[in-house]
PDB file of C-alpha atoms in Angstrom:
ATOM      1  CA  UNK A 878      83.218 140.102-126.873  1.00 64.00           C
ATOM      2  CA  UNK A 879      79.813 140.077-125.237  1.00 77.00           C
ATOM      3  CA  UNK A 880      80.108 141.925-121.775  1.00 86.00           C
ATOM      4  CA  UNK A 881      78.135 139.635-119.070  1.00 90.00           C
ATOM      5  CA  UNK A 882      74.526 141.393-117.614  1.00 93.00           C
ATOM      6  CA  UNK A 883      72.794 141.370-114.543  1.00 96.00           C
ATOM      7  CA  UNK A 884      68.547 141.558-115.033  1.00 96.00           C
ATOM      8  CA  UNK A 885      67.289 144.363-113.191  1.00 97.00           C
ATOM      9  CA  UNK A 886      63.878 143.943-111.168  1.00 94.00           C
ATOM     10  CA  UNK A 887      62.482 145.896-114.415  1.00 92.00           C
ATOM     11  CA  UNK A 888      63.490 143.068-116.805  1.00 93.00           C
ATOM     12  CA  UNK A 889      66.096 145.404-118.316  1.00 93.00           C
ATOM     13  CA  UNK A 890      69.693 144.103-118.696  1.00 93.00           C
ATOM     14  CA  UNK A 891      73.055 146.131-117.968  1.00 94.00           C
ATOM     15  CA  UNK A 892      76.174 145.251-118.710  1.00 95.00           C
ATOM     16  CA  UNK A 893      78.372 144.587-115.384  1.00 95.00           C
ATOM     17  CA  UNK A 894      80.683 146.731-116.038  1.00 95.00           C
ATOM     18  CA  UNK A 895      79.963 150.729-116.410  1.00 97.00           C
ATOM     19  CA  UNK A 896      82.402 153.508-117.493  1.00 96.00           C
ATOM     20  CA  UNK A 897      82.176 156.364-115.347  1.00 95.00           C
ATOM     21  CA  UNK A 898      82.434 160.099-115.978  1.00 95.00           C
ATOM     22  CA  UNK A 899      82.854 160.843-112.262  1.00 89.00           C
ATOM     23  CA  UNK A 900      85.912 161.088-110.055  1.00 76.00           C
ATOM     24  CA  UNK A 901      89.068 162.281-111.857  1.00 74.00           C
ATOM     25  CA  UNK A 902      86.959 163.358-114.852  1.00 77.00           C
ATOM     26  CA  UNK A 903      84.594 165.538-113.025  1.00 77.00           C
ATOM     27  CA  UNK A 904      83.618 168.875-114.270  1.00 78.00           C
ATOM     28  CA  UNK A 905      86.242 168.346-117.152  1.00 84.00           C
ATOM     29  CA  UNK A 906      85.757 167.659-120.550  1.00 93.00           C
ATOM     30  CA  UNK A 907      85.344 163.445-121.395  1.00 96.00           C
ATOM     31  CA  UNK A 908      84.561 163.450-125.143  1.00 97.00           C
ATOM     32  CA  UNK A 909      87.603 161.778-125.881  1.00 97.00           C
ATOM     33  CA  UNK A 910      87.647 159.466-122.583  1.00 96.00           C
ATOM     34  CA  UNK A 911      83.223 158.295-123.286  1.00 98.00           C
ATOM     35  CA  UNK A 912      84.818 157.513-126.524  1.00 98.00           C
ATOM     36  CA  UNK A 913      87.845 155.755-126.275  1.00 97.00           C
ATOM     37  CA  UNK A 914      85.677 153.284-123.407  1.00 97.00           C
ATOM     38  CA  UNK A 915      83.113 152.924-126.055  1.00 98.00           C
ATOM     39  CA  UNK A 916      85.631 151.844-128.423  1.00 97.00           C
ATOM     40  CA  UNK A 917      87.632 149.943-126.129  1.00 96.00           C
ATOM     41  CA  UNK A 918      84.255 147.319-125.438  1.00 96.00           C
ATOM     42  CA  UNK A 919      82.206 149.771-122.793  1.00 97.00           C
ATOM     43  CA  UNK A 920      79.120 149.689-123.756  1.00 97.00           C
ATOM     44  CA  UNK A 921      77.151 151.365-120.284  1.00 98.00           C
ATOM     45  CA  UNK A 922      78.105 155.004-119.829  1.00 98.00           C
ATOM     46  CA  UNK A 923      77.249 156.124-116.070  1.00 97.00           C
ATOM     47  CA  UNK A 924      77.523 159.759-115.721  1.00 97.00           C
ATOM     48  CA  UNK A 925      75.516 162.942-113.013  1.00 96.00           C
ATOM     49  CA  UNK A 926      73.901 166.165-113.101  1.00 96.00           C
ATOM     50  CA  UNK A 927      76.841 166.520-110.154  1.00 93.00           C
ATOM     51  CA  UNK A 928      79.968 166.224-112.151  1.00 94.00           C
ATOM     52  CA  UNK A 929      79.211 168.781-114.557  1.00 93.00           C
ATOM     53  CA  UNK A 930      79.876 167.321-118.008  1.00 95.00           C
ATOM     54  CA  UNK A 931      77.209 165.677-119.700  1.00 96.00           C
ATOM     55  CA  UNK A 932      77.148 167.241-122.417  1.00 97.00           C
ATOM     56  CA  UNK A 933      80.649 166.440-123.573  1.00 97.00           C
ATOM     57  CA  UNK A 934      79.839 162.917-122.427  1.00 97.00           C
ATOM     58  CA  UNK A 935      76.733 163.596-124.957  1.00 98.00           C
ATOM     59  CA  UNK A 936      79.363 164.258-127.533  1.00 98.00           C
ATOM     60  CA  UNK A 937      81.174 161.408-126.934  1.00 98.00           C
ATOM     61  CA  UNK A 938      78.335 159.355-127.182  1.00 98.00           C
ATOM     62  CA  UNK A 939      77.127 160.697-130.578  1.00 98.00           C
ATOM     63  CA  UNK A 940      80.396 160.748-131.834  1.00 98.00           C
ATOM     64  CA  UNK A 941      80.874 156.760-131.407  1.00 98.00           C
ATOM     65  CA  UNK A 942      77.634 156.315-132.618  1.00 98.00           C
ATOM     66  CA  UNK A 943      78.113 157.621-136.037  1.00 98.00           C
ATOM     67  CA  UNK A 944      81.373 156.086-136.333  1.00 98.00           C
ATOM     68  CA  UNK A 945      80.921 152.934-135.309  1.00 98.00           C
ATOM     69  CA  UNK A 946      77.232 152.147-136.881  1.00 96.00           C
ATOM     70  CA  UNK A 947      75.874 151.160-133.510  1.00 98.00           C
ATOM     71  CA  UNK A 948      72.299 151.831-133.172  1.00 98.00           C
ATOM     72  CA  UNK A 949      71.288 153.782-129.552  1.00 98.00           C
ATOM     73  CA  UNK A 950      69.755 150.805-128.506  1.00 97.00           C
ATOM     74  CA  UNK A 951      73.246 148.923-128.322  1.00 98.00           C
ATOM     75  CA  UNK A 952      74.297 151.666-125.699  1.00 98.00           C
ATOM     76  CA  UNK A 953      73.453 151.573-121.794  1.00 98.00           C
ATOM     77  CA  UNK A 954      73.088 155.677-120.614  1.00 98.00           C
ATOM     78  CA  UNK A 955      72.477 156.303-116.725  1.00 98.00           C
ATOM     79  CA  UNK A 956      72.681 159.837-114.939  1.00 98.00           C
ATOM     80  CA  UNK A 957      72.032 160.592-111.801  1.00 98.00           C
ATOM     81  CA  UNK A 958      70.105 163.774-110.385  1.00 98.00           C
ATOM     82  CA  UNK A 959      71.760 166.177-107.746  1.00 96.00           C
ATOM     83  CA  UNK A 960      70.062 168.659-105.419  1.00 93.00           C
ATOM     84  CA  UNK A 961      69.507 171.444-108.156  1.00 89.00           C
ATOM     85  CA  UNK A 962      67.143 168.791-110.546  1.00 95.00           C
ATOM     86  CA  UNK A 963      65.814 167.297-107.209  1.00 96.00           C
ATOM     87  CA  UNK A 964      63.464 170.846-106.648  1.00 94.00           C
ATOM     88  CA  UNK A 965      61.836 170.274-110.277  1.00 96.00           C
ATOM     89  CA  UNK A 966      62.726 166.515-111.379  1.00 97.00           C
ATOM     90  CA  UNK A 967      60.528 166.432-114.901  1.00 96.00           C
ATOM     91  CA  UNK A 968      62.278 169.515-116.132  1.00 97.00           C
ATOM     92  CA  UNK A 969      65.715 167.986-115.057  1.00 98.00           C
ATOM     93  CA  UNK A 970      65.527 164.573-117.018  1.00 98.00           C
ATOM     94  CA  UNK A 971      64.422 166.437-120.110  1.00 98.00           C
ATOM     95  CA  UNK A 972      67.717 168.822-119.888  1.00 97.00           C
ATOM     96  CA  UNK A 973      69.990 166.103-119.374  1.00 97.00           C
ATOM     97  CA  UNK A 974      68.544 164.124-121.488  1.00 98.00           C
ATOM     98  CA  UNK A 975      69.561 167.010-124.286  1.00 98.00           C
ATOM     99  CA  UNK A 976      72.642 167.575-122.694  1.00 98.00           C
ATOM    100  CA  UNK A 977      73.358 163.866-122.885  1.00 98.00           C
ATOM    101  CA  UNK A 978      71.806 163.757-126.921  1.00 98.00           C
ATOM    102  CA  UNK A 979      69.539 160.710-126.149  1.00 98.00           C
ATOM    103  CA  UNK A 980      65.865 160.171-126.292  1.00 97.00           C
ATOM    104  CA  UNK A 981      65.524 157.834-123.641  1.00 98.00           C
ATOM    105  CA  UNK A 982      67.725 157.345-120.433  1.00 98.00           C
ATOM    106  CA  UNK A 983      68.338 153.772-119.859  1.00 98.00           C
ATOM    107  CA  UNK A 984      68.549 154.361-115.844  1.00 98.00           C
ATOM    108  CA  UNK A 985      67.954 157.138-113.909  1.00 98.00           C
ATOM    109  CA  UNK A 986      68.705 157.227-110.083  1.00 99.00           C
ATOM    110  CA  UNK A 987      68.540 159.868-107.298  1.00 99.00           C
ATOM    111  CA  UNK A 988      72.292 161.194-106.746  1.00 98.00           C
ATOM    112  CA  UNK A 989      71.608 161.060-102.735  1.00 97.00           C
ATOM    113  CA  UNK A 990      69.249 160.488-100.264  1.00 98.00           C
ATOM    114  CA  UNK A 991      67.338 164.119-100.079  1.00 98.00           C
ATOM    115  CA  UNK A 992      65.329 163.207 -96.752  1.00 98.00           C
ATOM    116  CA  UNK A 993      63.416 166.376 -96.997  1.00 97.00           C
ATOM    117  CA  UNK A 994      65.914 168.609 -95.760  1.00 95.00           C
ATOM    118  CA  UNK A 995      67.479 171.751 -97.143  1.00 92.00           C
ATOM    119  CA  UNK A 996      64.213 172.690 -99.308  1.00 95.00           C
ATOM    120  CA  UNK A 997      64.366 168.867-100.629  1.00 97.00           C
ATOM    121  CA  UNK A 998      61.550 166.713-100.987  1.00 97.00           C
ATOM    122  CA  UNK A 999      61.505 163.516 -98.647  1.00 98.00           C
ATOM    123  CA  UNK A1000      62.545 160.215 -99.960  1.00 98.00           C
ATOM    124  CA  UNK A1001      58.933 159.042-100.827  1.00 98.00           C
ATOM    125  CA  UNK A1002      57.779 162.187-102.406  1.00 98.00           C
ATOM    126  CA  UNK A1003      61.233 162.854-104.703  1.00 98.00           C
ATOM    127  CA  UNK A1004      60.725 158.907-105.814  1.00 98.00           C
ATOM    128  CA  UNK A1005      57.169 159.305-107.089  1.00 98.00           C
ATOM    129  CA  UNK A1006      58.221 161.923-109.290  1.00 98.00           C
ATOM    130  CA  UNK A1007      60.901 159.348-110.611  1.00 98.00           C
ATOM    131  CA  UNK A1008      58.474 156.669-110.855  1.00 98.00           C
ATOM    132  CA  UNK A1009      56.312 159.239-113.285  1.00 98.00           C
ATOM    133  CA  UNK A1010      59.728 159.483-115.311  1.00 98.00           C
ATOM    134  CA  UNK A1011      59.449 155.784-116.007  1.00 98.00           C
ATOM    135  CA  UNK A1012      56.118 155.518-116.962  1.00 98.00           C
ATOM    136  CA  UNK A1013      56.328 158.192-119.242  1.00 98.00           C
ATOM    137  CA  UNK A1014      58.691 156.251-121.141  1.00 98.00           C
ATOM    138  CA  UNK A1015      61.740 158.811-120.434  1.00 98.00           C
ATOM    139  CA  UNK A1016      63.558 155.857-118.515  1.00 98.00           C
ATOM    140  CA  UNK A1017      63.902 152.735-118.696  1.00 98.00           C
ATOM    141  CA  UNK A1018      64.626 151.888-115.260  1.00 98.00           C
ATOM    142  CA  UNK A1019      64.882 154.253-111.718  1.00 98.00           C
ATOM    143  CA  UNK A1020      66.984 153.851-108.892  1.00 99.00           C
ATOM    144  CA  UNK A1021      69.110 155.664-106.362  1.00 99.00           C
ATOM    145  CA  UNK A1022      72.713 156.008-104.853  1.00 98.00           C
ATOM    146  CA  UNK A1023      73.984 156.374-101.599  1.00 97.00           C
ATOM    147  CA  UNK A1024      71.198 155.517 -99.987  1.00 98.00           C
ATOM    148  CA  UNK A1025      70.800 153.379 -96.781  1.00 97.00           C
ATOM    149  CA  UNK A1026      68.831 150.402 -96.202  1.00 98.00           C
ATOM    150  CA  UNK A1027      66.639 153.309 -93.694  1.00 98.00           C
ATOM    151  CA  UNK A1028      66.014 155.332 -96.739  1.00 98.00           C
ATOM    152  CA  UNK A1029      64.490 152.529 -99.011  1.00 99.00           C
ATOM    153  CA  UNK A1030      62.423 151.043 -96.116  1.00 98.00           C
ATOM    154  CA  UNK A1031      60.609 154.388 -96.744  1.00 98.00           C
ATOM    155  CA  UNK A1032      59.789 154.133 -99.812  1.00 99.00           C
ATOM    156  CA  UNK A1033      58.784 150.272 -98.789  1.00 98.00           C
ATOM    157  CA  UNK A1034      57.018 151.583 -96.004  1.00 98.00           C
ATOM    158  CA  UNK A1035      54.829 153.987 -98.414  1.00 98.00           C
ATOM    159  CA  UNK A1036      53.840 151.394-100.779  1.00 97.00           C
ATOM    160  CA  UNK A1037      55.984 152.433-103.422  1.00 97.00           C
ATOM    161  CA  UNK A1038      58.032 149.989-106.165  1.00 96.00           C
ATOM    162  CA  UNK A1039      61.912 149.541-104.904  1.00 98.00           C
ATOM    163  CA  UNK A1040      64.603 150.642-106.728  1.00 99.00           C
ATOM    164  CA  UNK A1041      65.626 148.902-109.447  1.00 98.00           C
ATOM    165  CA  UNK A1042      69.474 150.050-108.659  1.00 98.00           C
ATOM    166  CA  UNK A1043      71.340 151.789-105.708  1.00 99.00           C
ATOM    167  CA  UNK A1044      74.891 152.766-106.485  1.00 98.00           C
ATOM    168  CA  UNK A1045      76.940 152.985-103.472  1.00 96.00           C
ATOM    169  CA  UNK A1046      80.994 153.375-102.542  1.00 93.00           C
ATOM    170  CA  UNK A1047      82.147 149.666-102.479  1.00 94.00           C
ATOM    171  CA  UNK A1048      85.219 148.252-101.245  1.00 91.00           C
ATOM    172  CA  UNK A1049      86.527 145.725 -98.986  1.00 92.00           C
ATOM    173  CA  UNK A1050      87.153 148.870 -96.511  1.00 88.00           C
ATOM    174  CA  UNK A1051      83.937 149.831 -96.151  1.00 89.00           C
ATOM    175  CA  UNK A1052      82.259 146.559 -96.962  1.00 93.00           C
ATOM    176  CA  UNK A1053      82.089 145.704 -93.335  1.00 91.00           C
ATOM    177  CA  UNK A1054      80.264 148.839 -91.840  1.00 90.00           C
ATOM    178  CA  UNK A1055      76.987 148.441 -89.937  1.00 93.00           C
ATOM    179  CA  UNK A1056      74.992 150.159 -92.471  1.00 94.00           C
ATOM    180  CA  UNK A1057      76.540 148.204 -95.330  1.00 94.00           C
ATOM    181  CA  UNK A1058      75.262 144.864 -93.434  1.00 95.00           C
ATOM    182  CA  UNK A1059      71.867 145.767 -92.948  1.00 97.00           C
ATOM    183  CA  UNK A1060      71.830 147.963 -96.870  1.00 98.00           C
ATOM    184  CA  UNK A1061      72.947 144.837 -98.193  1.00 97.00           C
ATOM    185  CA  UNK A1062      70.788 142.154 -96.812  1.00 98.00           C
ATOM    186  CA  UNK A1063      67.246 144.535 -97.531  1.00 98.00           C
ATOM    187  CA  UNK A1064      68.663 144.994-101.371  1.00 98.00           C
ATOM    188  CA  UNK A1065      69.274 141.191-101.805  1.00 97.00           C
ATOM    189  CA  UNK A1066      65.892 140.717-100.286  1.00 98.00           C
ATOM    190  CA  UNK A1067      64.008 142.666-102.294  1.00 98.00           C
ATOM    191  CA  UNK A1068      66.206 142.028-105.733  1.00 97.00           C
ATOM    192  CA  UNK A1069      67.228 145.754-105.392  1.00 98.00           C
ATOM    193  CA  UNK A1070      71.062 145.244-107.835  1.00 98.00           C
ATOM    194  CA  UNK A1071      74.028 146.693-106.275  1.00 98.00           C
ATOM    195  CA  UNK A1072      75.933 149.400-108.526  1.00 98.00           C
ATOM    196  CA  UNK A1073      79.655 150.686-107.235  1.00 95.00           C
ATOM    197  CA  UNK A1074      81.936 153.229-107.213  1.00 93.00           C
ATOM    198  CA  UNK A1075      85.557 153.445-105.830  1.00 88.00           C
ATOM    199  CA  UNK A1076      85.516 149.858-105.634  1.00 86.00           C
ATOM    200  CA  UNK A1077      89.240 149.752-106.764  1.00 76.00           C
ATOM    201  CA  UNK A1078      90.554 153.034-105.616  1.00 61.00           C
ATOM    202  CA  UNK A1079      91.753 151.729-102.713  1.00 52.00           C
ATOM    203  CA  UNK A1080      94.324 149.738-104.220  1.00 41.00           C
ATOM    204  CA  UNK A1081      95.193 152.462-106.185  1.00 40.00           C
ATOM    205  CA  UNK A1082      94.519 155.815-104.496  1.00 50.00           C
ATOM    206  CA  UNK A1083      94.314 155.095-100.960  1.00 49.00           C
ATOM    207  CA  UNK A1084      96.643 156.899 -98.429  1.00 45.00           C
ATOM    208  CA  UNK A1085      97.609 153.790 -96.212  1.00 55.00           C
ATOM    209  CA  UNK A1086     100.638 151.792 -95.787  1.00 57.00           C
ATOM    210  CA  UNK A1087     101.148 150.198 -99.062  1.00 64.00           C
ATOM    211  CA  UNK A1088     102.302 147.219 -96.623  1.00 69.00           C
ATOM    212  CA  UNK A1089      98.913 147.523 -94.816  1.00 79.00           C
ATOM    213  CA  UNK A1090      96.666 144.279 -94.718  1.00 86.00           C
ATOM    214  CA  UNK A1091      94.277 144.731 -97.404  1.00 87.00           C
ATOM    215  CA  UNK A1092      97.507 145.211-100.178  1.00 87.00           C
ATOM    216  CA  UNK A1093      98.816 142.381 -97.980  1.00 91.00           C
ATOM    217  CA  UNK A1094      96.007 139.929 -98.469  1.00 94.00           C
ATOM    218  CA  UNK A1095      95.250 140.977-102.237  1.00 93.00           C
ATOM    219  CA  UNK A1096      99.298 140.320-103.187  1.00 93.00           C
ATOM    220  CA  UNK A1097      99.253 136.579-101.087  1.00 96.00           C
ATOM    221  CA  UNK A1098      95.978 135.600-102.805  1.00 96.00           C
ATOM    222  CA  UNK A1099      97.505 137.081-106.431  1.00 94.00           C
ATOM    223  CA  UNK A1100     100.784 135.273-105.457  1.00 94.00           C
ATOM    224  CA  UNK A1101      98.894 131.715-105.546  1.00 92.00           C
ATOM    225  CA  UNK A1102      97.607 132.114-109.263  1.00 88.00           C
ATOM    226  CA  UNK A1103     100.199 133.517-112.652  1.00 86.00           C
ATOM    227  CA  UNK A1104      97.162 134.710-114.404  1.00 84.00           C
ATOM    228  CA  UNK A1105      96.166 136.870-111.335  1.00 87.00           C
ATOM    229  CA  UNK A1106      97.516 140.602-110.165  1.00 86.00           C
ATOM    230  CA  UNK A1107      96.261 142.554-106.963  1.00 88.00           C
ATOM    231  CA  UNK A1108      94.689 144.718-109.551  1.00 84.00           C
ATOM    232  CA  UNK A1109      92.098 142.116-110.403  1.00 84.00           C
ATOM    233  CA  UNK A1110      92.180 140.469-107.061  1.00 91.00           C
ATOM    234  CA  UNK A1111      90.551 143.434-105.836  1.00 91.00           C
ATOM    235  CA  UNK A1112      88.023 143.639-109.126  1.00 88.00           C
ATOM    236  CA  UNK A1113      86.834 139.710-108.879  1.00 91.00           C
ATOM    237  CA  UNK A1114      86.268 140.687-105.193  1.00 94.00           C
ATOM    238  CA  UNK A1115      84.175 143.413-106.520  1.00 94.00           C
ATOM    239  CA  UNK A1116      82.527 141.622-108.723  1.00 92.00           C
ATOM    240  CA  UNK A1117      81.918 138.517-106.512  1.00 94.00           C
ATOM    241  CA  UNK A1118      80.766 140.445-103.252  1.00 96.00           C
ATOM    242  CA  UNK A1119      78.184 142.811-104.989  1.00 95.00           C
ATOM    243  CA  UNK A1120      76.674 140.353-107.371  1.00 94.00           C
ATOM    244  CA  UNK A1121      75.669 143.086-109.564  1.00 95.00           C
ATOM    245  CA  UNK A1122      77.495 146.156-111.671  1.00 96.00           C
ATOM    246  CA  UNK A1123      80.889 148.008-111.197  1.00 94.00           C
ATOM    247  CA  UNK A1124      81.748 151.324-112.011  1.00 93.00           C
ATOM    248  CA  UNK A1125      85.016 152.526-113.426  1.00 90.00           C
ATOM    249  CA  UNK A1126      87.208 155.148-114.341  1.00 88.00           C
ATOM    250  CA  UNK A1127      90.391 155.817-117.038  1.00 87.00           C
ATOM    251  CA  UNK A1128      91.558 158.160-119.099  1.00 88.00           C
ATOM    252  CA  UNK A1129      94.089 154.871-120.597  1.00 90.00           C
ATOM    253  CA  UNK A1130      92.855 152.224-123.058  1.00 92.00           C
ATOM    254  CA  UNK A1131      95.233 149.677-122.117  1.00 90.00           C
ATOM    255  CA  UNK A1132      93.697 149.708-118.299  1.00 87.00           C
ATOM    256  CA  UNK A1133      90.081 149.984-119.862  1.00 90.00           C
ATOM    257  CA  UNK A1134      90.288 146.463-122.131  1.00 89.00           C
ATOM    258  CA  UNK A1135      92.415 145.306-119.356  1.00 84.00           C
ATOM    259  CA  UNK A1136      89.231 145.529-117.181  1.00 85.00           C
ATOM    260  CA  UNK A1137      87.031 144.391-119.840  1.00 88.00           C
ATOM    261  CA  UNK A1138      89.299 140.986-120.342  1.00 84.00           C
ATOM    262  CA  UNK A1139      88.807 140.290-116.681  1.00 80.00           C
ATOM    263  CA  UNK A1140      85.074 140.792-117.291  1.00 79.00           C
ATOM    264  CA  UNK A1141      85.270 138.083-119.801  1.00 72.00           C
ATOM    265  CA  UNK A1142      86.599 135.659-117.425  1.00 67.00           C
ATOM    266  CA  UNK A1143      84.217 135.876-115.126  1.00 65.00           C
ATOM    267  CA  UNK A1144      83.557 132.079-115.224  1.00 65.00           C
ATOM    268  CA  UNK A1145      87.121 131.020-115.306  1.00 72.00           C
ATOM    269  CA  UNK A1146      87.297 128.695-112.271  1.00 73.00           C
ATOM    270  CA  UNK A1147      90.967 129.628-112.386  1.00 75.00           C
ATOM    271  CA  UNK A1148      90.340 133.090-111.270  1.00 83.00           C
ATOM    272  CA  UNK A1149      87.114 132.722-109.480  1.00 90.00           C
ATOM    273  CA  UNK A1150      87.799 133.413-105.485  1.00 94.00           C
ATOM    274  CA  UNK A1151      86.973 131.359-103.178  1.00 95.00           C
ATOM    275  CA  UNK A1152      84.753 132.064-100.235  1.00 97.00           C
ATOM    276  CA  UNK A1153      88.164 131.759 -98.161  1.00 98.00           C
ATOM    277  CA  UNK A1154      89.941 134.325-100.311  1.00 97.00           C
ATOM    278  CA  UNK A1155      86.663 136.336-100.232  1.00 98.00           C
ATOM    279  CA  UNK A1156      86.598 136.576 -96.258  1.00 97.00           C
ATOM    280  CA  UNK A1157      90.290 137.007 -96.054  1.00 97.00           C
ATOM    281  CA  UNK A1158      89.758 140.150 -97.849  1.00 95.00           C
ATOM    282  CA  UNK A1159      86.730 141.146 -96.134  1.00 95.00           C
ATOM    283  CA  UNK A1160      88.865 140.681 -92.982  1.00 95.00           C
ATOM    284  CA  UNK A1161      91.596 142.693 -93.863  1.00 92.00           C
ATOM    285  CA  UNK A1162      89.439 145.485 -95.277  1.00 89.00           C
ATOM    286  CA  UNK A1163      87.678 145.488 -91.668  1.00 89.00           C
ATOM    287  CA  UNK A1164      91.170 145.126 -89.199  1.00 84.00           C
ATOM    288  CA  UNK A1165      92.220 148.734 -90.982  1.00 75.00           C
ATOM    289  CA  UNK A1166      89.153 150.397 -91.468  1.00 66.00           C
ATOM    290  CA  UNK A1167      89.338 153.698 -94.229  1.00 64.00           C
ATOM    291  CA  UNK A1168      90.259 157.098 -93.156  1.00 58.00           C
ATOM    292  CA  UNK A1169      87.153 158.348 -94.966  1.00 64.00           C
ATOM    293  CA  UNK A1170      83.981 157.328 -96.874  1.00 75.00           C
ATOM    294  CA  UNK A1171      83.115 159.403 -99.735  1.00 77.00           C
ATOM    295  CA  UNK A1172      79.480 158.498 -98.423  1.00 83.00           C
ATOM    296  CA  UNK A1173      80.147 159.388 -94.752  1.00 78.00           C
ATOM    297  CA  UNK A1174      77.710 162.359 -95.177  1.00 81.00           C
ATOM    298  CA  UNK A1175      74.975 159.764 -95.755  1.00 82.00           C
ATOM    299  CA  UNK A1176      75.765 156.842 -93.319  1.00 81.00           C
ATOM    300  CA  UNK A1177      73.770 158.200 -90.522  1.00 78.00           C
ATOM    301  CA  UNK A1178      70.308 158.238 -91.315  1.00 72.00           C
TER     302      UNK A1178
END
């Protein structure tokens, strides 16, 4: 089934849904995992310099390709640099570009803001050595994660092109923090496409009360439809709310085409939620807060 794509400000097209080599599969080996999500329907692998294995995601990746017949071309690839690449960022694409067995990188995005500290470049300086990347062909597209609407305005500032992507935690509990507001309105302004992470870990991970409003408001609004579950409640919020691509994780292939069918339904009227159902879970996201962001080391400029 043909996944749905959102047109980057580049004129390339990802798929809006991205499997991800992060989180419980970090600095573990995910042959088996890239390809059981490439068989499953995945067709955009999102992986980092951070979680430490690329190259058995580069396995995976060759592997399906010679089975399957499926030409590189058919396959989305996006890394993401961390501090180490940051210091010398044409040396690092080429090495995880081997690691990763491709020739090209479809996206490639700066892991975190590095705001010139530590030994880092600033913001401005570490994205014209990106923008080289692209123009020498190695990607097809640049962009950047975790950053906040303060750290783009720099580049903006400078004169520079905006990202084509940032990829940010996203979920109704952080949805309604300051930063988020003004990050959000700049990217919509200046066709900058939201990418996520964690945006359904708090259904399924989070440490609250499983009777606290958010699983409260995401069972009512599943309760009013048969062909809906809190499960993809929470993902149709996702999916609604960012307008652009969401990142996921699983190591089972029932739960991967699971999230793929909802993908397909994406313009089932049936399923669709309304702006109601959209606030009501903004709402309850915001009344409870989360204990912790995983970007709470970059939310203060």
């Amino acid at each position: 089934m043909p996944i749905p794509t959102v047109r980057l400000s580049s004129g390339v097209e990802l798929p809006r849904l991205a499997f991800g080599t992060g989180t419980a599969l970090y600095n573990s080996t995910v042959t088996k995992q890239v390809v059981m999500a490439l068989e499953s329907g995945f067709r955009f692998v999102d992986g980092a310099q951070l979680y430490a294995n690329e190259e058995s995601a580069g396995d995976g990746i060759e592997s399906f390709l010679k089975s399957s017949g499926l030409k590189r071309t058919d396959l989305y690839v996006l890394t993401k640099v961390g501090k180490a690449g940051m210091l010398d960022l044409q040396s690092a694409v080429k090495e995880e570009m081997r690691k990763l067995k491709v020739d090209y990188l479809d996206s490639y995005l700066l892991h975190f803001p590095p705001r010139g500290k530590d030994g880092l470049p600033s913001n401005v300086d570490a994205w014209k050595e990106l923008e080289k990347i692209k123009q020498a062909g190695l990607a097809k597209s640049i962009g950047v994660s975790n950053w906040l609407a303060s750290d783009i305005q720099q580049l903006l500032d400078a004169g520079s092109s905006a990202p084509d992507i940032n990829q940010i935690e996203f979920h109704p509990y952080c949805y309604s923090h300051e930063e988020y507001i003004k990050l959000l309105a700049l990217q919509k302004e200046h066709g900058i496409v939201t990418m996520t992470y964690s945006s359904l870990a708090p259904f399924y991970k989070n440490a609250l009360p499983e009777d606290g409003p958010l699983n409260k408001a995401l069972t009512a609004i599943a309760g009013k439809n048969d062909k809906r579950t809190p499960a993809n409640v929470l993902l149709r919020w996702a999916l609604q709310r960012s307008e652009g691509i969401i990142t996921t994780t699983t190591s089972k292939e029932s739960r991967a085409k699971e999230y793929l069918d909802q993908l397909d339904t994406c313009n089932d009227s049936q399923l669709t939620l309304t702006e109601d159902e959209l606030k009501q879970i903004d709402q309850a996201g915001k009344e409870h807060g989360a204990e912790k962001f995983y970007m709470a080391p970059y939310l203060k400029p």
